[in-house]
Coordinates of C-alpha atoms in Angstrom, one line a residue:
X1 CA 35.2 60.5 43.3
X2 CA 33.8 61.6 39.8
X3 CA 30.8 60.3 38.7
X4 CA 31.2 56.8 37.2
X5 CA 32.0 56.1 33.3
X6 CA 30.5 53.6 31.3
X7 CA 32.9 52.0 29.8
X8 CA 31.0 51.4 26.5
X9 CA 30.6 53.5 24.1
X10 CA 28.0 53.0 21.3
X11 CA 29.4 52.3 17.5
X12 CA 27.4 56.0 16.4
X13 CA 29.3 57.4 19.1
X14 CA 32.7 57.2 18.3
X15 CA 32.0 57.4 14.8
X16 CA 30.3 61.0 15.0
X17 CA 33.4 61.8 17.4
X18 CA 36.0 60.7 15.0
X19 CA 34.2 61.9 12.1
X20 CA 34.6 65.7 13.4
X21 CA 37.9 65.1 14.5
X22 CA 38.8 63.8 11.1
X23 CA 38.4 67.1 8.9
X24 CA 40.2 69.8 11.1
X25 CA 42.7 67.5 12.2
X26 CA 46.4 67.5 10.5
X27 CA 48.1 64.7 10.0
X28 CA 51.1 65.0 12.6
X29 CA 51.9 67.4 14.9
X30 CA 56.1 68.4 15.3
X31 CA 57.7 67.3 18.5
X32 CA 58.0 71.0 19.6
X33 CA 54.4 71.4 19.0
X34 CA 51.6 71.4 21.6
X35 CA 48.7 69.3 21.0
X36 CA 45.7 71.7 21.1
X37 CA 42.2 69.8 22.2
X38 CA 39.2 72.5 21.1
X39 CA 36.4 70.8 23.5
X40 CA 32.8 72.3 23.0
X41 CA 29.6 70.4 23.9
X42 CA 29.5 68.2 21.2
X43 CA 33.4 68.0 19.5
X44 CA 36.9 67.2 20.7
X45 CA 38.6 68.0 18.2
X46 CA 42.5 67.5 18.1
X47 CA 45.3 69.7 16.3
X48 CA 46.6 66.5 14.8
X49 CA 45.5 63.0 14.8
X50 CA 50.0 61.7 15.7
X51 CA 52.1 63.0 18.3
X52 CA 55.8 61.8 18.5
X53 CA 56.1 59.7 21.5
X54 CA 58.1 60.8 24.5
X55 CA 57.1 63.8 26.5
X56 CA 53.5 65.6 25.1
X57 CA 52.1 68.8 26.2
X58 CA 48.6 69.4 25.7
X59 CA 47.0 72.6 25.4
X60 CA 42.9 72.4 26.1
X61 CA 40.9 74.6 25.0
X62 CA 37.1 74.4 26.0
X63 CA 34.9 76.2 23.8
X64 CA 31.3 74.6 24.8
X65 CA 29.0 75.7 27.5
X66 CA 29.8 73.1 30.1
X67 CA 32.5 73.0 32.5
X68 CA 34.7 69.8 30.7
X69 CA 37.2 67.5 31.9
X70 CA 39.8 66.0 29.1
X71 CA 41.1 62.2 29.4
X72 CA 44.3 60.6 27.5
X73 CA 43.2 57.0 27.6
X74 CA 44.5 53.6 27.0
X75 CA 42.6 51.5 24.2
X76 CA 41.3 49.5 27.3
X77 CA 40.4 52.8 29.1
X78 CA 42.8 52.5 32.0
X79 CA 43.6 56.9 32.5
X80 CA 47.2 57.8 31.3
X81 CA 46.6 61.3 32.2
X82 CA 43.4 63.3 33.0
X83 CA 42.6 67.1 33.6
X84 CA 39.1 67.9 35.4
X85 CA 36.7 70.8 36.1
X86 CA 37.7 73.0 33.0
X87 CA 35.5 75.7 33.0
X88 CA 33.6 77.2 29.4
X89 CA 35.7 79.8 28.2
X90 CA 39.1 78.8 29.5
X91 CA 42.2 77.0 28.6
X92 CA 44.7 74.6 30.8
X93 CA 47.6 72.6 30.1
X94 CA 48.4 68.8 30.4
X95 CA 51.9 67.9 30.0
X96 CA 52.1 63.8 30.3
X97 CA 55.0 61.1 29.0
X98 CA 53.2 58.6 26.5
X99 CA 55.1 56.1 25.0
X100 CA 54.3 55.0 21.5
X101 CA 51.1 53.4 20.6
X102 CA 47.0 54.0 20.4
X103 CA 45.6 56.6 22.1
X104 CA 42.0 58.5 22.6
X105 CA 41.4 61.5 24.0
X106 CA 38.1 61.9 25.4
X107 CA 36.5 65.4 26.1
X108 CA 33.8 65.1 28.6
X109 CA 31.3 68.3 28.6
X110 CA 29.3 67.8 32.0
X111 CA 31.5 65.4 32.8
X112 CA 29.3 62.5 32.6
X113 CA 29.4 59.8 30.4
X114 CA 31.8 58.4 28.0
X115 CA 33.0 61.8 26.2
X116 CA 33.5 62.5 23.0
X117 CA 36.4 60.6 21.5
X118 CA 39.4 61.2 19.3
X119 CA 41.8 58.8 18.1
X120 CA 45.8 59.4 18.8
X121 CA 48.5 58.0 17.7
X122 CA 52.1 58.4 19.6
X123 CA 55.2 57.5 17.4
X124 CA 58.3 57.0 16.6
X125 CA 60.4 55.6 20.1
X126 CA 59.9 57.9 22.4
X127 CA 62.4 60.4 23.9
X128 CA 65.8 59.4 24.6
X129 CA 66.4 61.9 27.4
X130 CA 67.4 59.8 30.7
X131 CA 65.7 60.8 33.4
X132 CA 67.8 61.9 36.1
X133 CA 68.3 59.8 39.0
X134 CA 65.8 62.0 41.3
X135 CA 63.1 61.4 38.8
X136 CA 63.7 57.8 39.0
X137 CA 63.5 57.7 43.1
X138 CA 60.7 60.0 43.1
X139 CA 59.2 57.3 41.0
X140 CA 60.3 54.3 43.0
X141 CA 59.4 55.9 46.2
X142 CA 55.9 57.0 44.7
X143 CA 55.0 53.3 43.7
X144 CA 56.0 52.2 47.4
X145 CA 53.8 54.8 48.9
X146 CA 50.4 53.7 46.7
X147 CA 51.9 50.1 47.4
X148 CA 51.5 50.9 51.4
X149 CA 48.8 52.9 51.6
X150 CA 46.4 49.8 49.6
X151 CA 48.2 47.6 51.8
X152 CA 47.5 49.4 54.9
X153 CA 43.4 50.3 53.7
X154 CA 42.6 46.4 53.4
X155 CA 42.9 45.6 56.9
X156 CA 40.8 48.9 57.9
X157 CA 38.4 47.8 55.3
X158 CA 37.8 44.4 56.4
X159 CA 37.0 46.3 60.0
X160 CA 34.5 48.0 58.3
X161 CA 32.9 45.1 56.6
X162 CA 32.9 43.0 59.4
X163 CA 30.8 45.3 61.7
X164 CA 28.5 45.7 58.5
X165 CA 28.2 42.3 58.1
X166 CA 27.4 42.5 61.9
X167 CA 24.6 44.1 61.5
X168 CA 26.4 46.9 64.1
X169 CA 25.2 50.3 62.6
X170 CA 26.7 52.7 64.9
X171 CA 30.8 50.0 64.7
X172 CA 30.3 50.2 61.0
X173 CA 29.7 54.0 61.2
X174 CA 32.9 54.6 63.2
X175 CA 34.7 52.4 60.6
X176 CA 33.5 54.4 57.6
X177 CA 36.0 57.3 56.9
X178 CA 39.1 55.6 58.1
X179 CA 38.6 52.9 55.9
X180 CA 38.9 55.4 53.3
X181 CA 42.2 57.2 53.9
X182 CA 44.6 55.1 51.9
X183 CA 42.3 54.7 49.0
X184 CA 41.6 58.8 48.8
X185 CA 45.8 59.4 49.3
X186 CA 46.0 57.6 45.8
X187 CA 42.7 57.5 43.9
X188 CA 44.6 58.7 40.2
X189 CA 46.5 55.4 40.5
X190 CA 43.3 53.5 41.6
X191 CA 41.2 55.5 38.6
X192 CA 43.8 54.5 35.9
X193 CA 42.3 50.7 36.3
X194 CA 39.3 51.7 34.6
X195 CA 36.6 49.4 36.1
X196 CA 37.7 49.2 40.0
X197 CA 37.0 52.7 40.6
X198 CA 33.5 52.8 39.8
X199 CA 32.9 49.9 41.6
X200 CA 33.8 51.0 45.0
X201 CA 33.6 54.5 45.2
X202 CA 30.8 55.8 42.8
X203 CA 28.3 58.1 44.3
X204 CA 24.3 57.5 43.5
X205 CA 24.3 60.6 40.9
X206 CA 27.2 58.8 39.0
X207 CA 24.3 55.8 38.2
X208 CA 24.0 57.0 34.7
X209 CA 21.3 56.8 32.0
X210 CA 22.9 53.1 30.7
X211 CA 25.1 52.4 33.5
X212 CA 22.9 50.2 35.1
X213 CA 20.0 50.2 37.6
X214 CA 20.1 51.8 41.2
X215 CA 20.5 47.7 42.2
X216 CA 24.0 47.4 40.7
X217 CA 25.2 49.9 42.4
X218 CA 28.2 49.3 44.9
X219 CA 31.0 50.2 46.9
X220 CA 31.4 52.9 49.7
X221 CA 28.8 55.3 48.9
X222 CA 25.6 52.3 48.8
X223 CA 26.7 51.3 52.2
X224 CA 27.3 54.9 53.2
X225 CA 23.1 55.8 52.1
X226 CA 22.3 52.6 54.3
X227 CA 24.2 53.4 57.5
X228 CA 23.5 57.0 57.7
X229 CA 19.8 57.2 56.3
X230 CA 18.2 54.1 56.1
X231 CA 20.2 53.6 59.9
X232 CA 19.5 49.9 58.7
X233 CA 21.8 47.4 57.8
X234 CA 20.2 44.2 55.4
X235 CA 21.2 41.1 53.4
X236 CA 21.9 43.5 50.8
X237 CA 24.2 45.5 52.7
X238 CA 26.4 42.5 53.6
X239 CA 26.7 41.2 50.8
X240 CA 27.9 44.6 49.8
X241 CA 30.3 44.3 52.1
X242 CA 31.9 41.3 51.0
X243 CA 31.7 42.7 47.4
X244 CA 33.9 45.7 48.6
X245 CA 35.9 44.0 50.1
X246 CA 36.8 41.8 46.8
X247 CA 36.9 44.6 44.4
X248 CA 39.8 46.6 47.0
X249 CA 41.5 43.2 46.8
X250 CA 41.9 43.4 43.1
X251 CA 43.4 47.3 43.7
X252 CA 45.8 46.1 46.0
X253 CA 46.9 43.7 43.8
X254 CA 47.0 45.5 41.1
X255 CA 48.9 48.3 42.1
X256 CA 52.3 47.3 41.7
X257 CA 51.2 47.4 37.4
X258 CA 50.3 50.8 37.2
X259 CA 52.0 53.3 35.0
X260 CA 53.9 55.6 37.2
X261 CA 56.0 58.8 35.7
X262 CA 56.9 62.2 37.0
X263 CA 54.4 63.2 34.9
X264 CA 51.5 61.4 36.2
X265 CA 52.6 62.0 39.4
X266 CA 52.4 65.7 39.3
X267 CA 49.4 65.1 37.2
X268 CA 47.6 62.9 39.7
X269 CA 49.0 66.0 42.4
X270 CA 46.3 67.9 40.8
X271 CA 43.7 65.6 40.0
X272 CA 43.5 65.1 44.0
X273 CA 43.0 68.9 44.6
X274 CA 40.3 68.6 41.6
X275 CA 38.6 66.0 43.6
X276 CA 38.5 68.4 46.5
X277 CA 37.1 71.1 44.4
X278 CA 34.6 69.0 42.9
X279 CA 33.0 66.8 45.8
X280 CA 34.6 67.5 48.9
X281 CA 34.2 71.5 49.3
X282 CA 30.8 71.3 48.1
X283 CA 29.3 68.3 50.2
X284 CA 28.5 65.6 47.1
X285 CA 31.2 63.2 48.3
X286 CA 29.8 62.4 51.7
X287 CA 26.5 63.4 51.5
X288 CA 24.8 61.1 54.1
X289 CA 28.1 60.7 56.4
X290 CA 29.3 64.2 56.2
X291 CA 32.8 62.8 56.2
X292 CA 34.4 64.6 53.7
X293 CA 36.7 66.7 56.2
X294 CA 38.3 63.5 55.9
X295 CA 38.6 62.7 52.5
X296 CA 39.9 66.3 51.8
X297 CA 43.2 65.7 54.2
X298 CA 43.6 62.2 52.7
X299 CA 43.6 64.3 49.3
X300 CA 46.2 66.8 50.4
X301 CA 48.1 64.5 51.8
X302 CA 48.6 62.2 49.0
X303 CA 48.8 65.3 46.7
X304 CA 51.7 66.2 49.1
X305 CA 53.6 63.0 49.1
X306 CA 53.6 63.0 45.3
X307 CA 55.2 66.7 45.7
X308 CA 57.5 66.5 48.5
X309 CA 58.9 63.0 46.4
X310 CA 59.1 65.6 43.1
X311 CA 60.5 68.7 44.8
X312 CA 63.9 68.0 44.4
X313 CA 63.2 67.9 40.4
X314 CA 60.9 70.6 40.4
X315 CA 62.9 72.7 42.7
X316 CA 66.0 72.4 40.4
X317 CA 64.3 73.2 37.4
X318 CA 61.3 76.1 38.7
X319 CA 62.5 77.1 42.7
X320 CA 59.6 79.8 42.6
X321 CA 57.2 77.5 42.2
X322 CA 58.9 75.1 44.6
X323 CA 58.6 78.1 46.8
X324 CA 54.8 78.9 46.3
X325 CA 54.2 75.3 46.7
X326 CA 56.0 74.7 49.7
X327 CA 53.3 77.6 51.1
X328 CA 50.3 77.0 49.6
X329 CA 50.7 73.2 51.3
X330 CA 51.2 74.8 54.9
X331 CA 48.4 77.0 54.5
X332 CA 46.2 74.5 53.6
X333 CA 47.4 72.2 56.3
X334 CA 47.1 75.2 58.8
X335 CA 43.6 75.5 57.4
X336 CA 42.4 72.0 57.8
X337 CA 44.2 71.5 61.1
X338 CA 41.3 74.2 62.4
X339 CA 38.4 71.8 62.2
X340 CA 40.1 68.5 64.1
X341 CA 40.9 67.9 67.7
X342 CA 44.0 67.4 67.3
X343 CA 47.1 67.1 64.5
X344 CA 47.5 63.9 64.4
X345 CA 43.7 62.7 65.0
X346 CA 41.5 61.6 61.7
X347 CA 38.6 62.9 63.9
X348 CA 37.6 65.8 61.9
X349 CA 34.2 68.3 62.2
X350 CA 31.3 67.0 60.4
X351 CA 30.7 68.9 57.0
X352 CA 27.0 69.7 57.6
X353 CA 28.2 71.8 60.8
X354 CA 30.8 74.2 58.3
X355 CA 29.2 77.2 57.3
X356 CA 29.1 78.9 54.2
X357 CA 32.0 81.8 55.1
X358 CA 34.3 78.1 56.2
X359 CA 33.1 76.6 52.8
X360 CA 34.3 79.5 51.1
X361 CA 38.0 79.7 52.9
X362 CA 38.6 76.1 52.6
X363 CA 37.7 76.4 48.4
X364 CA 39.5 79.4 48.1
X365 CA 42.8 77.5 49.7
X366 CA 41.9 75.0 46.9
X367 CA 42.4 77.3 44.4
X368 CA 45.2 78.9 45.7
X369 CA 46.9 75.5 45.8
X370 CA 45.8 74.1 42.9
X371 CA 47.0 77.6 40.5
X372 CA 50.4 76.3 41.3
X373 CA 50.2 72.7 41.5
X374 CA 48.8 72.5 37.7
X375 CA 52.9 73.6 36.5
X376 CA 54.0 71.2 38.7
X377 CA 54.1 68.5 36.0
X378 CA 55.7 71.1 33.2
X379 CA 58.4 71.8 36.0
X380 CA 59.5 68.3 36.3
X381 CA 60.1 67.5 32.5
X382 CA 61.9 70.7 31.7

């Protein structure tokens, strides 16, 4: 999980932000045209302040000293589409459906805070392309996998609670990753909520300057710090519990409303190999636990679903990169499969005993994965 976003933004804020945007932006940009986002550490400037509606590619371009990540955003914040760890000096490519309406795009150097925001506009009616009928089962099938996998965390969850509510240290220990699976499998569609995200699964650095004090904080990661180094389990901690429990309630309910494309699939494809990158190879995720073995195959697997339900668009339109795909995945499976007991056990190696020479391996199959995976949403509007 990133760290957490306020989800206020003060009135100076956005008026600096669309104040730059404002005099290098052109009115409209052509329906063949690529929306070009220039993000340096203190603009996000846009190529044009309209887009028609229908399928938008965006071509990102960060210019500041800080690796960036880029949002397209409802007015209420939930995530349309998002593209993460953009490093200074280079460019990427976010290709998203938007239907017609109010946009921002938010540029986030450091990515911390609220970014830098940009007003967009999508219109006209959108395109009038039919998707073809395997975009519209990969679809179907997608929203019945993040249906499942909700429904199946809740019960695991509860587990979880109830032995920290229990005051049992070592049950509540035991229950910790697994609880996790489902939610990690489909954290874009969790993260597109807005609020729920940061509520269970912020990490102690996400506790930003105006986010609130270390006492609000919540979710996994507080009850993680209390388990495995305060070994101590308090009043606090259960009422935690009962507060996670409530906030993965409203997820699971609230699933069935997401926005679901092609697009965001294969968008949300990537974003799980970006959480990876970001958190799991390096350690941050599960820093007390040393869990995040766990949370990087829950990644790659729901990363994987979201492909394998794509492949027969992506295939028809780019088979190389259906192809590269196809092996990238079993690499990475055949890579991870090296530090469990067994392929079909969730039991996994704890972080802290993977060396650097591992560390580097496992990022480098991130990468290798991830090069492809970042067309895959081009691929599947073509």
């Amino acid at each position: 999980m990133r760290p957490a976003r306020s989800t206020v933004v003060t009135a100076a804020a956005v008026v600096a932000a669309l104040t730059a945007v404002s005099g290098c932006a052109d009115k409209s940009a052509k329906a063949a045209d690529a929306l070009h986002v220039t993000s340096t550490d203190s603009e996000c400037r846009l190529s044009a302040a309209e887009v028609p509606a229908g399928k938008v590619t965006l071509e990102v371009e960060n210019k500041g000293s800080k690796v960036t990540e880029v949002y397209v955003l409802f007015p209420d914040d939930r995530i349309v589409t998002e593209r993460e760890n953009i490093g200074p000096g280079t460019k990427a490519t976010i290709t998203a459906e938007i239907k017609p309406g109010e946009y921002e795009i938010a540029c986030k150097p450091g990515m911390k805070g609220d970014g830098i925001r940009s007003k967009l506009k999508a219109t006209g009616t959108g395109t009038t392309e039919k998707r073809s009928p395997e975009a519209d089962a990969a679809v179907a099938e997608y929203r019945k996998y993040v249906q499942q996998q909700a429904d199946e965390t809740l019960p695991k969850a509860q587990a979880f609670a109830d032995a920290v509510k229990a005051g049992d240290v070592e049950a509540a220990k035991k229950a910790y990753a697994v609880s996790r699976i489902g939610w990690e499998r489909t954290e874009p569609v969790a993260e597109s909520f807005g609020d729920i995200d940061p509520k269970v699964d912020v990490r102690e650095d996400g506790l930003e300057a105006g986010h609130g004090p270390a006492k609000d904080w919540t979710g996994w990661h507080r009850l993680e710090k209390a388990l495995w180094q305060d070994g101590k389990i308090g009043d606090a901690e259960k009422k935690l519990a009962d507060q996670l429990m409530a906030d993965l309630t409203d997820w699971q309910k609230k699933v069935g409303q997401a926005e679901i494309t092609p697009t965001s699939m294969a968008n949300g494809a990537k974003e799980l190999l970006d959480e990876v990158a970001s958190g799991k190879v390096t350690g941050e995720e599960e820093r007390y636990s040393h869990t995040d073995l766990v949370d990087f195959k829950a990644n790659v697997e729901g990363a994987q679903k979201a492909y394998e339900l794509l492949k027969p668009v992506a295939a028809k339109n780019d088979p190389a990169l259906a192809t590269e795909l196809d092996k990238q995945f079993a690499a990475m499976g055949a890579l991870l499969d090296k530090y469990r007991a067994d392929k079909n056990s969730y039991e996994f190696e704890s972080y802290d005993k993977v060396a650097e020479p591992q560390r580097k391996e496992l990022s480098d199959a991130v990468s290798a994965l991830g090069e492809p995976l970042s067309k895959l949403a081009a691929a599947v509007v073509k």
